[in-house]
Short mmCIF file of C-alpha atoms and ligand atoms in Angstrom, two decimals:
data_model
loop_
_atom_site.label_atom_id
_atom_site.label_comp_id
_atom_site.label_asym_id
_atom_site.label_seq_id
_atom_site.Cartn_x
_atom_site.Cartn_y
_atom_site.Cartn_z
CA MET A 1 0.13 -0.42 -0.41
CA ARG A 2 0.87 3.39 -1.14
CA LYS A 3 2.17 6.02 2.01
CA ILE A 4 2.01 9.61 2.50
CA ILE A 5 3.49 11.07 5.77
CA GLY A 6 1.83 14.74 6.82
CA ILE A 7 3.48 16.63 9.02
CA ASN A 8 1.92 19.74 10.63
CA GLY A 9 4.87 22.72 11.73
CA SER A 10 2.09 24.15 13.86
CA PRO A 11 2.24 24.09 17.63
CA ARG A 12 -0.74 24.40 17.33
CA MET A 13 -2.52 20.72 17.32
CA ASN A 14 -6.21 22.31 15.17
CA TRP A 15 -5.62 25.20 13.52
CA ASN A 16 -5.28 26.90 10.21
CA SER A 17 -1.39 24.21 9.20
CA ALA A 18 -3.02 21.67 11.56
CA LYS A 19 -6.65 21.47 8.81
CA MET A 20 -5.16 22.78 5.55
CA LEU A 21 -2.97 19.30 6.59
CA ASP A 22 -5.84 16.76 8.10
CA SER A 23 -7.44 18.51 4.28
CA ALA A 24 -5.25 17.02 2.35
CA LEU A 25 -4.10 13.66 4.50
CA LYS A 26 -7.95 12.73 4.16
CA GLY A 27 -7.83 13.16 -0.10
CA ALA A 28 -4.74 10.88 0.41
CA ALA A 29 -7.04 8.14 2.49
CA ASP A 30 -10.38 9.15 0.55
CA LYS A 31 -7.79 6.82 -2.05
CA GLY A 32 -6.94 3.92 -0.51
CA ILE A 33 -3.48 5.40 0.27
CA GLU A 34 -1.40 5.25 3.50
CA THR A 35 -1.51 8.52 5.50
CA LYS A 36 0.30 9.38 9.34
CA ARG A 37 0.06 12.33 11.27
CA ILE A 38 3.41 12.97 12.61
CA ASP A 39 2.84 17.28 14.91
CA LEU A 40 7.11 18.22 14.83
CA TYR A 41 6.23 20.34 18.46
CA LYS A 42 5.44 17.30 20.10
CA LEU A 43 8.50 15.50 19.67
CA LYS A 44 11.96 16.56 21.10
CA TYR A 45 15.02 17.43 18.40
CA THR A 46 17.77 19.18 17.16
CA GLY A 47 18.69 20.53 13.95
CA CYS A 48 22.03 19.27 12.15
CA ARG A 49 24.20 18.68 14.71
CA SER A 50 27.11 18.49 11.54
CA CYS A 51 28.70 15.62 12.30
CA PHE A 52 28.72 14.28 8.05
CA SER A 53 27.80 10.87 9.04
CA CYS A 54 25.13 10.50 6.78
CA LYS A 55 28.22 11.70 4.27
CA ARG A 56 30.79 9.30 5.43
CA LEU A 57 32.19 7.43 2.82
CA GLY A 58 31.25 3.55 3.33
CA SER A 59 29.03 4.13 5.85
CA PRO A 60 25.94 1.79 6.22
CA GLY A 61 24.42 5.35 7.10
CA PHE A 62 25.22 6.41 4.13
CA GLY A 63 23.02 8.76 2.96
CA ARG A 64 20.64 9.01 6.36
CA CYS A 65 20.51 11.48 9.24
CA ALA A 66 22.67 9.73 12.17
CA VAL A 67 21.18 11.69 14.95
CA ASN A 68 19.46 9.88 17.75
CA ASP A 69 16.95 11.88 18.89
CA GLU A 70 12.66 11.69 18.22
CA LEU A 71 13.10 13.19 14.72
CA LYS A 72 14.97 10.27 13.68
CA PRO A 73 12.09 7.36 13.59
CA VAL A 74 10.44 10.09 11.28
CA LEU A 75 13.16 11.06 8.84
CA ASP A 76 13.58 7.22 8.95
CA GLU A 77 8.93 6.91 7.91
CA ILE A 78 9.30 9.61 5.45
CA LEU A 79 11.72 8.28 3.09
CA ASP A 80 10.76 4.51 3.50
CA SER A 81 6.97 6.18 1.97
CA ASP A 82 6.09 7.62 -1.39
CA GLY A 83 4.76 11.51 -0.57
CA LEU A 84 5.59 14.20 2.30
CA ILE A 85 3.32 16.71 3.11
CA VAL A 86 4.48 19.32 5.09
CA SER A 87 2.02 22.24 6.46
CA SER A 88 3.53 24.66 8.09
CA PRO A 89 2.76 28.58 9.21
CA VAL A 90 5.33 31.09 8.09
CA TYR A 91 6.75 32.49 10.37
CA PHE A 92 9.07 35.98 10.11
CA GLY A 93 8.34 35.08 5.70
CA SER A 94 9.83 32.16 7.16
CA ASP A 95 9.60 28.56 8.69
CA PRO A 96 9.31 28.23 12.04
CA GLY A 97 12.35 27.05 13.59
CA MET A 98 11.77 23.77 14.33
CA VAL A 99 10.21 23.31 10.98
CA ARG A 100 13.38 24.79 9.83
CA SER A 101 15.75 22.65 11.90
CA PHE A 102 13.48 19.78 10.92
CA PHE A 103 14.66 20.82 7.08
CA GLU A 104 18.10 20.82 7.59
CA ARG A 105 17.76 17.17 9.47
CA LEU A 106 16.09 16.13 6.40
CA TRP A 107 17.97 17.72 3.22
CA PHE A 108 21.83 17.49 5.07
CA PRO A 109 21.16 13.30 4.46
CA SER A 110 20.14 13.48 0.48
CA HIS A 111 23.06 16.49 -0.35
CA THR A 112 25.94 15.24 -1.26
CA TYR A 113 29.79 16.86 -1.40
CA SER A 114 30.35 15.04 -4.90
CA SER A 115 30.74 17.32 -8.26
CA ASP A 116 29.46 13.55 -10.34
CA GLU A 117 26.49 12.68 -8.04
CA THR A 118 24.76 15.54 -6.33
CA VAL A 119 22.63 13.45 -4.14
CA ALA A 120 22.92 10.38 -2.00
CA TYR A 121 19.93 8.63 -2.69
CA ASP A 122 16.67 8.53 -5.88
CA LEU A 123 14.55 11.23 -5.21
CA HIS A 124 11.34 9.05 -5.25
CA LEU A 125 9.41 10.77 -2.41
CA LYS A 126 6.82 13.29 -3.89
CA VAL A 127 5.93 16.23 -1.48
CA GLY A 128 3.64 18.79 -0.98
CA LEU A 129 4.63 21.80 1.30
CA ILE A 130 1.48 23.99 2.84
CA TYR A 131 2.00 27.39 3.84
CA THR A 132 -0.45 29.27 6.39
CA MET A 133 -0.26 32.74 7.06
CA ASN A 134 -1.66 36.39 8.16
CA VAL A 135 -1.07 38.22 5.15
CA PRO A 136 -3.05 38.52 2.15
CA SER A 137 -1.18 37.12 -0.61
CA ALA A 138 1.87 34.16 -0.48
CA HIS A 139 3.44 36.67 -3.87
CA TYR A 140 4.60 38.55 -0.38
CA TYR A 141 6.69 35.41 -0.32
CA THR A 142 7.35 34.14 -4.03
CA GLU A 143 10.84 34.26 -3.37
CA PHE A 144 10.94 32.19 0.04
CA LEU A 145 7.89 30.06 -1.29
CA GLU A 146 10.30 29.13 -4.70
CA SER A 147 13.63 28.46 -3.03
CA GLN A 148 12.19 26.03 -0.46
CA LYS A 149 10.52 24.47 -3.54
CA ASN A 150 14.12 24.27 -5.49
CA LYS A 151 15.17 22.88 -2.18
CA PHE A 152 12.57 19.96 -1.85
CA ASP A 153 12.63 19.20 -5.53
CA SER A 154 16.11 18.83 -6.14
CA MET A 155 16.15 16.78 -2.01
CA VAL A 156 13.37 15.15 -1.54
CA GLY A 157 11.87 14.99 -4.59
CA GLU A 158 9.01 16.64 -6.73
CA THR A 159 7.68 19.46 -5.10
CA GLU A 160 3.68 21.20 -4.98
CA VAL A 161 3.59 24.08 -3.43
CA LEU A 162 0.26 25.12 -2.18
CA CYS A 163 -0.40 28.51 0.58
CA ALA A 164 -3.26 29.90 2.49
CA THR A 165 -3.89 33.44 3.04
CA ASP A 166 -4.74 35.83 5.48
CA THR A 167 -5.59 33.36 8.07
CA LEU A 168 -7.11 33.82 10.85
CA GLN A 169 -4.94 34.21 14.12
CA PHE A 170 -7.60 34.23 17.19
CA ASP A 171 -10.78 33.03 17.83
CA ASP A 172 -11.75 36.05 19.43
CA TYR A 173 -9.51 38.93 18.02
CA SER A 174 -10.97 41.85 20.72
CA LYS A 175 -8.66 39.73 22.99
CA TYR A 176 -5.55 40.90 22.30
CA SER A 177 -3.64 44.21 20.83
CA SER A 178 -4.75 43.26 16.84
CA SER A 179 -6.03 47.01 16.11
CA ALA A 180 -4.48 46.06 12.13
CA PHE A 181 -6.39 43.67 12.06
CA ASP A 182 -10.56 44.07 10.04
CA PRO A 183 -11.60 40.73 12.79
CA VAL A 184 -14.61 40.92 10.68
CA HIS A 185 -12.33 40.65 7.05
CA LYS A 186 -10.53 37.71 9.00
CA LEU A 187 -13.76 35.74 9.15
CA GLU A 188 -15.12 36.70 6.34
CA VAL A 189 -11.85 35.39 4.48
CA HIS A 190 -11.97 32.00 7.16
CA GLU A 191 -15.60 31.47 5.76
CA SER A 192 -15.33 31.45 2.07
CA SER A 193 -11.42 31.91 1.39
CA PHE A 194 -10.47 28.88 3.83
CA ALA A 195 -13.22 26.29 2.61
CA ASP A 196 -11.26 26.89 -0.71
CA ASP A 197 -8.06 25.86 0.64
CA LEU A 198 -8.56 23.03 2.95
CA ARG A 199 -10.72 22.13 -1.20
CA ARG A 200 -7.60 22.35 -2.73
CA ALA A 201 -5.62 20.51 1.10
CA TYR A 202 -7.81 17.55 -0.13
CA GLN A 203 -6.68 18.05 -4.09
CA MET A 204 -3.07 18.02 -2.73
CA GLY A 205 -3.86 15.17 -1.10
CA GLN A 206 -5.41 12.79 -4.19
CA THR A 207 -3.31 14.00 -6.78
CA LEU A 208 0.24 13.65 -5.29
CA LEU A 209 0.85 10.39 -5.75
CA GLY A 210 -0.65 10.15 -9.68
C1 LIG B 1 5.38 34.48 15.86
C2 LIG B 1 5.08 33.80 15.06
C3 LIG B 1 5.50 35.04 13.07
C4 LIG B 1 4.42 35.11 12.37
N1 LIG B 1 4.85 35.60 10.75
C5 LIG B 1 4.71 35.99 10.18
C6 LIG B 1 5.04 35.97 8.91
O1 LIG B 1 5.86 36.53 9.15
N2 LIG B 1 4.15 36.55 7.95
C7 LIG B 1 2.77 36.02 7.92
O2 LIG B 1 1.67 36.91 7.90
N3 LIG B 1 2.54 35.90 9.06
C8 LIG B 1 2.78 35.13 10.24
N4 LIG B 1 2.39 35.35 11.60
C9 LIG B 1 1.13 34.22 11.52
C10 LIG B 1 0.78 32.60 11.27
O3 LIG B 1 1.41 32.54 10.15
C11 LIG B 1 -1.09 32.68 10.65
O4 LIG B 1 -1.19 33.05 11.76
C12 LIG B 1 -0.82 31.50 10.65
O5 LIG B 1 -1.94 30.64 9.43
C13 LIG B 1 -0.64 30.05 11.93
O6 LIG B 1 -0.93 29.40 11.69
P1 LIG B 1 -1.32 28.58 12.86
O7 LIG B 1 -3.16 28.91 12.61
O8 LIG B 1 -1.81 26.51 11.67
O9 LIG B 1 -0.85 28.04 13.98
C14 LIG B 1 3.19 34.20 12.47
C15 LIG B 1 2.75 34.38 13.63
C16 LIG B 1 3.79 33.64 14.54
C17 LIG B 1 3.33 33.16 16.44
#
């Protein structure tokens, strides 16, 4: 049975990114694909430790991350799967730190320093990258999103990117310092555009593995 691992890159377990992920995984499951959701913020791990074990010639761990923490079995399971969907908020125009640490550990073992063979293994994974963000348009982050896609394409596998913009950040805007936002507009977007975003995520799950 084909399998997709879904990674929730938000510390919030049931907000925008998690909902987008669940919708994508539901789309995959409805196609008969095995799915598994993993919440990064429940795990204890670090970024790359620069041990270079993944690049050591002749090592049985060549091309795999050797850091033995709670991320290691997740990385191994991802590489043994057919697809990966990561859904994450944008923090300060980039990845949240936990997500970046996960990406370092995923990307670096695949990337060799050899001039004739630049990747350590067959890039068989199909990848869906989902970003949710406060800004009203993904064009704010075109450069970042393209750079993420390029890294995934070249170090993990063929990647498609999906964004949910203008997301709802709080249940009740009146309880927070948030006068820069119009809560009525935020709720309207949540009920209309975000519903469309969830449908697009479902579609991603349906088609990711072809
Ligand atoms: C620390 C922090 C930094 C953020 N930085 C940005 C940002 O740079 N651009 C943006 O559009 N949204 C930013 N946001 C908003 C989140 O990306 C957005 O609300 C997202 O949908 C939250 O995802 P979640 O509901 O899954 O947690 C930030 C939120 C937090 C908590």
